[in-house]
Amino acid sequence: MFITKKALDRRTFLKGTGAVVALPFLGAMVPALASSSVRPTPRMGFFYVPNGIHPPSFHPAGEGGPDYAFTPVLEPLASIREHVTVITGLSNIATARGGGGHSSAHSGWLNGAPSKQTEGSDIRAGKTLDQYAADVLGRDTLLRSLELTTESSIVAGLCELGYSCVYRNSTSWLTPTTPLPHENNPRAVFERLFGTESTPEARARELANDRSILDSVAEEMKGLERQLGVGDKRTVDDYLGAVRDVEARIQKIEKHQTDQLGADFPPPTGIPEDFREHVGILFDLLVLAYRGDITRVSCTQIGRENGNRSYPWIGVNGGHHSITHHGNDPVKIADQVKIDTYHMSLFKDFVATLRDTPDGDGSLLDHSLLLYGCGLGDGNTHSFSNLPVVIAGGAAGNHRGGRHLVYPMDTPLMNAGVTLLDKVGVHVDRIGDSTGRLAHL
């Protein structure tokens, strides 16, 4: 690495054998006397939860405003209230025209387009919001966008009749006929972010020797530190410490799996068995990706549409999808509310981490815009109306939280979509069934 500019290049990397480690934003990257002209880098994130919600437990009562009362599902957001906007009245009616309740709800969430009924390769949905964002925000980053999931893409015999499994596997679509794969393996995500050229055998050796990718960039780090001030050194040390922490957690998972399976089995996958641990490590990887400006756009599937995961650690032993078809059974409704609230708490934890992570003259949350929601409103009836919608982040000064906004029922969700894109400098005339921008958002 040769640094010849008075200001450190924003695209400075630490390079070692098989590893490339991007750096967070540093004061040394701002030329002297130019700090006032540096614009924050916007990030976007989209977070999907499956199977619809119990609407009365999600949507606040009243006509909107800043003084709305939290419902049970929104209660986890109390500590970040000033950073989030809750929206009532948005729908994705156009996606329902394709049939296939769960398939269309999922594949159409970010594009407002119906999915073509097919079990073959002639799939069709629509280009999604995240990919419109990536067209602009992803031009100068290592990864154009990052797609994550807690689910395996290997699904057999569990898809809706007449619909390809891909409609439930991919939230993100590059084009109407190109769904993007979502990665559930933390090790694979780590290697994408930090450029490691690892094989299962090499990982086994690293695990045995307790080695880190940071070992290979140690000398470059020493050279860089000589050019940094105290504050920048602290920022870099904190970031690299976070990288090492996530790497060590992945190695711990792999070691546990190796100890359980024995040496005669294939190398471990690094995928946690515990859902809570899995979500946590994927979210921490995403924070590193945002912080190092490795990507500015992400799409995360917290659960697969039509999935039947159980949540015994919150007292729910039944399957999620089965519970959502509660038929007004109060016991099942209570279980659904527990699941909906738990999912919201996961999102809250991620938002709080962004809030507490410095980025330039603010925080990552100040410079991010996040959409959390689902393609179904009422999971019991497969309704595409009145979807759960939460917006979080400051969008570099273009979004103000602390509000509940109410729009006329069945206002297209894509009206919110094009409005959110505007806020990060991505301008698209129309997406799916959008009819205009959302006032006041």
mmCIF file with all atom_site columns, C-alpha atoms in Angstrom, residues 188-350:
data_model
loop_
_atom_site.group_PDB
_atom_site.id
_atom_site.type_symbol
_atom_site.label_atom_id
_atom_site.label_alt_id
_atom_site.label_comp_id
_atom_site.label_asym_id
_atom_site.label_entity_id
_atom_site.label_seq_id
_atom_site.pdbx_PDB_ins_code
_atom_site.Cartn_x
_atom_site.Cartn_y
_atom_site.Cartn_z
_atom_site.occupancy
_atom_site.B_iso_or_equiv
_atom_site.pdbx_formal_charge
_atom_site.auth_seq_id
_atom_site.auth_comp_id
_atom_site.auth_asym_id
_atom_site.auth_atom_id
_atom_site.pdbx_PDB_model_num
ATOM 1   C CA . ALA A 1 188 ? -19.117 -17.309 3.402  1.00 0.00 ? 188 ALA A CA 1
ATOM 2   C CA . VAL A 1 189 ? -20.278 -13.759 4.153  1.00 0.00 ? 189 VAL A CA 1
ATOM 3   C CA . PHE A 1 190 ? -17.094 -13.020 6.105  1.00 0.00 ? 190 PHE A CA 1
ATOM 4   C CA . GLU A 1 191 ? -14.963 -14.222 3.206  1.00 0.00 ? 191 GLU A CA 1
ATOM 5   C CA . ARG A 1 192 ? -16.918 -12.068 0.749  1.00 0.00 ? 192 ARG A CA 1
ATOM 6   C CA . LEU A 1 193 ? -16.419 -8.990  2.913  1.00 0.00 ? 193 LEU A CA 1
ATOM 7   C CA . PHE A 1 194 ? -12.739 -9.464  3.598  1.00 0.00 ? 194 PHE A CA 1
ATOM 8   C CA . GLY A 1 195 ? -11.515 -11.172 0.457  1.00 0.00 ? 195 GLY A CA 1
ATOM 9   C CA . THR A 1 196 ? -10.145 -14.298 2.079  1.00 0.00 ? 196 THR A CA 1
ATOM 10  C CA . GLU A 1 197 ? -9.270  -17.033 -0.385 1.00 0.00 ? 197 GLU A CA 1
ATOM 11  C CA . SER A 1 198 ? -10.037 -19.896 1.953  1.00 0.00 ? 198 SER A CA 1
ATOM 12  C CA . THR A 1 199 ? -10.647 -23.578 1.328  1.00 0.00 ? 199 THR A CA 1
ATOM 13  C CA . PRO A 1 200 ? -12.206 -25.961 3.861  1.00 0.00 ? 200 PRO A CA 1
ATOM 14  C CA . GLU A 1 201 ? -8.750  -27.429 4.466  1.00 0.00 ? 201 GLU A CA 1
ATOM 15  C CA . ALA A 1 202 ? -7.201  -23.988 4.982  1.00 0.00 ? 202 ALA A CA 1
ATOM 16  C CA . ARG A 1 203 ? -9.969  -23.056 7.404  1.00 0.00 ? 203 ARG A CA 1
ATOM 17  C CA . ALA A 1 204 ? -9.333  -26.233 9.359  1.00 0.00 ? 204 ALA A CA 1
ATOM 18  C CA . ARG A 1 205 ? -5.654  -25.282 9.700  1.00 0.00 ? 205 ARG A CA 1
ATOM 19  C CA . GLU A 1 206 ? -6.540  -21.736 10.760 1.00 0.00 ? 206 GLU A CA 1
ATOM 20  C CA . LEU A 1 207 ? -8.965  -23.121 13.307 1.00 0.00 ? 207 LEU A CA 1
ATOM 21  C CA . ALA A 1 208 ? -6.346  -25.463 14.726 1.00 0.00 ? 208 ALA A CA 1
ATOM 22  C CA . ASN A 1 209 ? -3.795  -22.640 14.976 1.00 0.00 ? 209 ASN A CA 1
ATOM 23  C CA . ASP A 1 210 ? -6.264  -19.979 16.151 1.00 0.00 ? 210 ASP A CA 1
ATOM 24  C CA . ARG A 1 211 ? -5.186  -17.701 13.308 1.00 0.00 ? 211 ARG A CA 1
ATOM 25  C CA . SER A 1 212 ? -6.946  -14.556 12.135 1.00 0.00 ? 212 SER A CA 1
ATOM 26  C CA . ILE A 1 213 ? -7.077  -12.796 8.774  1.00 0.00 ? 213 ILE A CA 1
ATOM 27  C CA . LEU A 1 214 ? -5.778  -9.772  10.667 1.00 0.00 ? 214 LEU A CA 1
ATOM 28  C CA . ASP A 1 215 ? -2.470  -11.564 11.178 1.00 0.00 ? 215 ASP A CA 1
ATOM 29  C CA . SER A 1 216 ? -1.744  -11.198 7.460  1.00 0.00 ? 216 SER A CA 1
ATOM 30  C CA . VAL A 1 217 ? -2.325  -7.425  7.468  1.00 0.00 ? 217 VAL A CA 1
ATOM 31  C CA . ALA A 1 218 ? -0.460  -6.655  10.694 1.00 0.00 ? 218 ALA A CA 1
ATOM 32  C CA . GLU A 1 219 ? 2.576   -5.123  8.977  1.00 0.00 ? 219 GLU A CA 1
ATOM 33  C CA . GLU A 1 220 ? 0.422   -2.911  6.751  1.00 0.00 ? 220 GLU A CA 1
ATOM 34  C CA . MET A 1 221 ? -1.466  -1.802  9.824  1.00 0.00 ? 221 MET A CA 1
ATOM 35  C CA . LYS A 1 222 ? 1.743   -0.684  11.510 1.00 0.00 ? 222 LYS A CA 1
ATOM 36  C CA . GLY A 1 223 ? 2.625   1.422   8.478  1.00 0.00 ? 223 GLY A CA 1
ATOM 37  C CA . LEU A 1 224 ? -0.813  2.984   8.362  1.00 0.00 ? 224 LEU A CA 1
ATOM 38  C CA . GLU A 1 225 ? -0.916  3.834   12.058 1.00 0.00 ? 225 GLU A CA 1
ATOM 39  C CA . ARG A 1 226 ? 2.139   6.056   11.687 1.00 0.00 ? 226 ARG A CA 1
ATOM 40  C CA . GLN A 1 227 ? 0.026   8.351   9.496  1.00 0.00 ? 227 GLN A CA 1
ATOM 41  C CA . LEU A 1 228 ? -3.006  8.502   11.776 1.00 0.00 ? 228 LEU A CA 1
ATOM 42  C CA . GLY A 1 229 ? -3.950  10.743  14.651 1.00 0.00 ? 229 GLY A CA 1
ATOM 43  C CA . VAL A 1 230 ? -5.050  9.468   18.035 1.00 0.00 ? 230 VAL A CA 1
ATOM 44  C CA . GLY A 1 231 ? -8.760  9.540   17.182 1.00 0.00 ? 231 GLY A CA 1
ATOM 45  C CA . ASP A 1 232 ? -8.302  7.704   13.888 1.00 0.00 ? 232 ASP A CA 1
ATOM 46  C CA . LYS A 1 233 ? -6.122  5.076   15.556 1.00 0.00 ? 233 LYS A CA 1
ATOM 47  C CA . ARG A 1 234 ? -8.868  4.475   18.072 1.00 0.00 ? 234 ARG A CA 1
ATOM 48  C CA . THR A 1 235 ? -11.448 4.162   15.278 1.00 0.00 ? 235 THR A CA 1
ATOM 49  C CA . VAL A 1 236 ? -9.323  1.657   13.354 1.00 0.00 ? 236 VAL A CA 1
ATOM 50  C CA . ASP A 1 237 ? -8.527  -0.361  16.476 1.00 0.00 ? 237 ASP A CA 1
ATOM 51  C CA . ASP A 1 238 ? -12.211 -0.517  17.368 1.00 0.00 ? 238 ASP A CA 1
ATOM 52  C CA . TYR A 1 239 ? -13.178 -1.601  13.846 1.00 0.00 ? 239 TYR A CA 1
ATOM 53  C CA . LEU A 1 240 ? -10.492 -4.269  13.575 1.00 0.00 ? 240 LEU A CA 1
ATOM 54  C CA . GLY A 1 241 ? -11.451 -5.471  17.033 1.00 0.00 ? 241 GLY A CA 1
ATOM 55  C CA . ALA A 1 242 ? -15.031 -5.888  15.801 1.00 0.00 ? 242 ALA A CA 1
ATOM 56  C CA . VAL A 1 243 ? -13.779 -7.785  12.745 1.00 0.00 ? 243 VAL A CA 1
ATOM 57  C CA . ARG A 1 244 ? -11.769 -10.101 14.962 1.00 0.00 ? 244 ARG A CA 1
ATOM 58  C CA . ASP A 1 245 ? -14.695 -10.584 17.331 1.00 0.00 ? 245 ASP A CA 1
ATOM 59  C CA . VAL A 1 246 ? -16.992 -11.752 14.521 1.00 0.00 ? 246 VAL A CA 1
ATOM 60  C CA . GLU A 1 247 ? -14.254 -13.943 13.068 1.00 0.00 ? 247 GLU A CA 1
ATOM 61  C CA . ALA A 1 248 ? -13.637 -15.536 16.471 1.00 0.00 ? 248 ALA A CA 1
ATOM 62  C CA . ARG A 1 249 ? -17.341 -16.236 16.911 1.00 0.00 ? 249 ARG A CA 1
ATOM 63  C CA . ILE A 1 250 ? -17.454 -17.967 13.529 1.00 0.00 ? 250 ILE A CA 1
ATOM 64  C CA . GLN A 1 251 ? -14.391 -20.012 14.461 1.00 0.00 ? 251 GLN A CA 1
ATOM 65  C CA . LYS A 1 252 ? -16.014 -20.951 17.768 1.00 0.00 ? 252 LYS A CA 1
ATOM 66  C CA . ILE A 1 253 ? -19.092 -22.217 15.923 1.00 0.00 ? 253 ILE A CA 1
ATOM 67  C CA . GLU A 1 254 ? -16.906 -24.208 13.529 1.00 0.00 ? 254 GLU A CA 1
ATOM 68  C CA . LYS A 1 255 ? -14.898 -25.696 16.383 1.00 0.00 ? 255 LYS A CA 1
ATOM 69  C CA . HIS A 1 256 ? -18.056 -26.725 18.194 1.00 0.00 ? 256 HIS A CA 1
ATOM 70  C CA . GLN A 1 257 ? -19.346 -28.415 15.050 1.00 0.00 ? 257 GLN A CA 1
ATOM 71  C CA . THR A 1 258 ? -16.009 -30.159 14.492 1.00 0.00 ? 258 THR A CA 1
ATOM 72  C CA . ASP A 1 259 ? -15.956 -31.417 18.082 1.00 0.00 ? 259 ASP A CA 1
ATOM 73  C CA . GLN A 1 260 ? -19.483 -32.757 17.685 1.00 0.00 ? 260 GLN A CA 1
ATOM 74  C CA . LEU A 1 261 ? -18.990 -34.435 14.304 1.00 0.00 ? 261 LEU A CA 1
ATOM 75  C CA . GLY A 1 262 ? -15.411 -35.640 14.527 1.00 0.00 ? 262 GLY A CA 1
ATOM 76  C CA . ALA A 1 263 ? -12.548 -35.515 12.059 1.00 0.00 ? 263 ALA A CA 1
ATOM 77  C CA . ASP A 1 264 ? -14.049 -38.063 9.663  1.00 0.00 ? 264 ASP A CA 1
ATOM 78  C CA . PHE A 1 265 ? -16.833 -35.698 8.633  1.00 0.00 ? 265 PHE A CA 1
ATOM 79  C CA . PRO A 1 266 ? -16.597 -32.783 6.147  1.00 0.00 ? 266 PRO A CA 1
ATOM 80  C CA . PRO A 1 267 ? -15.356 -29.440 7.528  1.00 0.00 ? 267 PRO A CA 1
ATOM 81  C CA . PRO A 1 268 ? -18.038 -27.492 9.439  1.00 0.00 ? 268 PRO A CA 1
ATOM 82  C CA . THR A 1 269 ? -20.300 -25.003 7.679  1.00 0.00 ? 269 THR A CA 1
ATOM 83  C CA . GLY A 1 270 ? -20.102 -22.277 10.293 1.00 0.00 ? 270 GLY A CA 1
ATOM 84  C CA . ILE A 1 271 ? -23.892 -21.897 10.342 1.00 0.00 ? 271 ILE A CA 1
ATOM 85  C CA . PRO A 1 272 ? -25.108 -21.602 13.962 1.00 0.00 ? 272 PRO A CA 1
ATOM 86  C CA . GLU A 1 273 ? -27.760 -24.032 15.113 1.00 0.00 ? 273 GLU A CA 1
ATOM 87  C CA . ASP A 1 274 ? -29.224 -21.359 17.375 1.00 0.00 ? 274 ASP A CA 1
ATOM 88  C CA . PHE A 1 275 ? -31.456 -18.912 15.452 1.00 0.00 ? 275 PHE A CA 1
ATOM 89  C CA . ARG A 1 276 ? -30.685 -16.047 17.822 1.00 0.00 ? 276 ARG A CA 1
ATOM 90  C CA . GLU A 1 277 ? -26.957 -16.505 17.359 1.00 0.00 ? 277 GLU A CA 1
ATOM 91  C CA . HIS A 1 278 ? -27.410 -16.831 13.596 1.00 0.00 ? 278 HIS A CA 1
ATOM 92  C CA . VAL A 1 279 ? -29.312 -13.548 13.271 1.00 0.00 ? 279 VAL A CA 1
ATOM 93  C CA . GLY A 1 280 ? -26.892 -11.784 15.595 1.00 0.00 ? 280 GLY A CA 1
ATOM 94  C CA . ILE A 1 281 ? -23.777 -12.743 13.676 1.00 0.00 ? 281 ILE A CA 1
ATOM 95  C CA . LEU A 1 282 ? -25.346 -11.911 10.292 1.00 0.00 ? 282 LEU A CA 1
ATOM 96  C CA . PHE A 1 283 ? -26.362 -8.486  11.603 1.00 0.00 ? 283 PHE A CA 1
ATOM 97  C CA . ASP A 1 284 ? -22.878 -7.868  13.001 1.00 0.00 ? 284 ASP A CA 1
ATOM 98  C CA . LEU A 1 285 ? -21.384 -8.777  9.619  1.00 0.00 ? 285 LEU A CA 1
ATOM 99  C CA . LEU A 1 286 ? -23.743 -6.289  7.999  1.00 0.00 ? 286 LEU A CA 1
ATOM 100 C CA . VAL A 1 287 ? -22.620 -3.568  10.403 1.00 0.00 ? 287 VAL A CA 1
ATOM 101 C CA . LEU A 1 288 ? -18.999 -4.274  9.419  1.00 0.00 ? 288 LEU A CA 1
ATOM 102 C CA . ALA A 1 289 ? -19.952 -4.108  5.738  1.00 0.00 ? 289 ALA A CA 1
ATOM 103 C CA . TYR A 1 290 ? -21.634 -0.721  6.198  1.00 0.00 ? 290 TYR A CA 1
ATOM 104 C CA . ARG A 1 291 ? -18.899 0.612   8.429  1.00 0.00 ? 291 ARG A CA 1
ATOM 105 C CA . GLY A 1 292 ? -16.085 -0.335  6.057  1.00 0.00 ? 292 GLY A CA 1
ATOM 106 C CA . ASP A 1 293 ? -18.076 0.957   3.071  1.00 0.00 ? 293 ASP A CA 1
ATOM 107 C CA . ILE A 1 294 ? -17.815 -2.529  1.577  1.00 0.00 ? 294 ILE A CA 1
ATOM 108 C CA . THR A 1 295 ? -21.444 -2.221  0.545  1.00 0.00 ? 295 THR A CA 1
ATOM 109 C CA . ARG A 1 296 ? -24.085 0.458   0.933  1.00 0.00 ? 296 ARG A CA 1
ATOM 110 C CA . VAL A 1 297 ? -27.119 -1.676  0.104  1.00 0.00 ? 297 VAL A CA 1
ATOM 111 C CA . SER A 1 298 ? -28.418 -4.811  1.800  1.00 0.00 ? 298 SER A CA 1
ATOM 112 C CA . CYS A 1 299 ? -31.472 -7.051  1.822  1.00 0.00 ? 299 CYS A CA 1
ATOM 113 C CA . THR A 1 300 ? -32.004 -9.477  4.709  1.00 0.00 ? 300 THR A CA 1
ATOM 114 C CA . GLN A 1 301 ? -34.577 -12.252 4.928  1.00 0.00 ? 301 GLN A CA 1
ATOM 115 C CA . ILE A 1 302 ? -35.126 -12.856 8.646  1.00 0.00 ? 302 ILE A CA 1
ATOM 116 C CA . GLY A 1 303 ? -37.351 -15.809 7.825  1.00 0.00 ? 303 GLY A CA 1
ATOM 117 C CA . ARG A 1 304 ? -38.716 -17.616 4.787  1.00 0.00 ? 304 ARG A CA 1
ATOM 118 C CA . GLU A 1 305 ? -42.274 -16.912 3.703  1.00 0.00 ? 305 GLU A CA 1
ATOM 119 C CA . ASN A 1 306 ? -44.555 -19.859 4.558  1.00 0.00 ? 306 ASN A CA 1
ATOM 120 C CA . GLY A 1 307 ? -41.841 -21.072 6.945  1.00 0.00 ? 307 GLY A CA 1
ATOM 121 C CA . ASN A 1 308 ? -42.892 -22.998 10.027 1.00 0.00 ? 308 ASN A CA 1
ATOM 122 C CA . ARG A 1 309 ? -40.051 -22.272 12.450 1.00 0.00 ? 309 ARG A CA 1
ATOM 123 C CA . SER A 1 310 ? -40.828 -22.683 16.137 1.00 0.00 ? 310 SER A CA 1
ATOM 124 C CA . TYR A 1 311 ? -39.507 -20.336 18.842 1.00 0.00 ? 311 TYR A CA 1
ATOM 125 C CA . PRO A 1 312 ? -39.322 -22.320 22.092 1.00 0.00 ? 312 PRO A CA 1
ATOM 126 C CA . TRP A 1 313 ? -36.989 -19.784 23.751 1.00 0.00 ? 313 TRP A CA 1
ATOM 127 C CA . ILE A 1 314 ? -39.862 -17.261 23.785 1.00 0.00 ? 314 ILE A CA 1
ATOM 128 C CA . GLY A 1 315 ? -42.418 -19.883 24.757 1.00 0.00 ? 315 GLY A CA 1
ATOM 129 C CA . VAL A 1 316 ? -43.745 -20.684 21.271 1.00 0.00 ? 316 VAL A CA 1
ATOM 130 C CA . ASN A 1 317 ? -43.479 -24.359 20.387 1.00 0.00 ? 317 ASN A CA 1
ATOM 131 C CA . GLY A 1 318 ? -45.852 -24.377 17.414 1.00 0.00 ? 318 GLY A CA 1
ATOM 132 C CA . GLY A 1 319 ? -44.794 -23.587 13.847 1.00 0.00 ? 319 GLY A CA 1
ATOM 133 C CA . HIS A 1 320 ? -44.910 -19.936 12.772 1.00 0.00 ? 320 HIS A CA 1
ATOM 134 C CA . HIS A 1 321 ? -46.993 -20.400 9.621  1.00 0.00 ? 321 HIS A CA 1
ATOM 135 C CA . SER A 1 322 ? -49.450 -22.711 11.330 1.00 0.00 ? 322 SER A CA 1
ATOM 136 C CA . ILE A 1 323 ? -49.906 -20.220 14.162 1.00 0.00 ? 323 ILE A CA 1
ATOM 137 C CA . THR A 1 324 ? -50.659 -17.314 11.810 1.00 0.00 ? 324 THR A CA 1
ATOM 138 C CA . HIS A 1 325 ? -53.699 -19.215 10.556 1.00 0.00 ? 325 HIS A CA 1
ATOM 139 C CA . HIS A 1 326 ? -55.118 -18.880 14.032 1.00 0.00 ? 326 HIS A CA 1
ATOM 140 C CA . GLY A 1 327 ? -58.817 -18.801 13.159 1.00 0.00 ? 327 GLY A CA 1
ATOM 141 C CA . ASN A 1 328 ? -59.238 -16.264 15.993 1.00 0.00 ? 328 ASN A CA 1
ATOM 142 C CA . ASP A 1 329 ? -58.004 -18.774 18.568 1.00 0.00 ? 329 ASP A CA 1
ATOM 143 C CA . PRO A 1 330 ? -56.743 -16.499 21.394 1.00 0.00 ? 330 PRO A CA 1
ATOM 144 C CA . VAL A 1 331 ? -53.937 -18.898 22.323 1.00 0.00 ? 331 VAL A CA 1
ATOM 145 C CA . LYS A 1 332 ? -52.572 -18.918 18.773 1.00 0.00 ? 332 LYS A CA 1
ATOM 146 C CA . ILE A 1 333 ? -52.997 -15.159 18.467 1.00 0.00 ? 333 ILE A CA 1
ATOM 147 C CA . ALA A 1 334 ? -50.953 -14.708 21.645 1.00 0.00 ? 334 ALA A CA 1
ATOM 148 C CA . ASP A 1 335 ? -48.228 -16.906 20.165 1.00 0.00 ? 335 ASP A CA 1
ATOM 149 C CA . GLN A 1 336 ? -48.234 -14.937 16.915 1.00 0.00 ? 336 GLN A CA 1
ATOM 150 C CA . VAL A 1 337 ? -47.881 -11.674 18.817 1.00 0.00 ? 337 VAL A CA 1
ATOM 151 C CA . LYS A 1 338 ? -44.909 -13.155 20.678 1.00 0.00 ? 338 LYS A CA 1
ATOM 152 C CA . ILE A 1 339 ? -43.228 -14.023 17.362 1.00 0.00 ? 339 ILE A CA 1
ATOM 153 C CA . ASP A 1 340 ? -44.024 -10.642 15.784 1.00 0.00 ? 340 ASP A CA 1
ATOM 154 C CA . THR A 1 341 ? -42.661 -8.863  18.857 1.00 0.00 ? 341 THR A CA 1
ATOM 155 C CA . TYR A 1 342 ? -39.545 -11.014 18.907 1.00 0.00 ? 342 TYR A CA 1
ATOM 156 C CA . HIS A 1 343 ? -38.794 -10.253 15.253 1.00 0.00 ? 343 HIS A CA 1
ATOM 157 C CA . MET A 1 344 ? -39.212 -6.548  15.993 1.00 0.00 ? 344 MET A CA 1
ATOM 158 C CA . SER A 1 345 ? -36.760 -6.845  18.890 1.00 0.00 ? 345 SER A CA 1
ATOM 159 C CA . LEU A 1 346 ? -34.143 -8.287  16.523 1.00 0.00 ? 346 LEU A CA 1
ATOM 160 C CA . PHE A 1 347 ? -34.573 -5.307  14.213 1.00 0.00 ? 347 PHE A CA 1
ATOM 161 C CA . LYS A 1 348 ? -34.416 -2.924  17.163 1.00 0.00 ? 348 LYS A CA 1
ATOM 162 C CA . ASP A 1 349 ? -31.096 -4.415  18.251 1.00 0.00 ? 349 ASP A CA 1
ATOM 163 C CA . PHE A 1 350 ? -29.653 -3.852  14.770 1.00 0.00 ? 350 PHE A CA 1
#
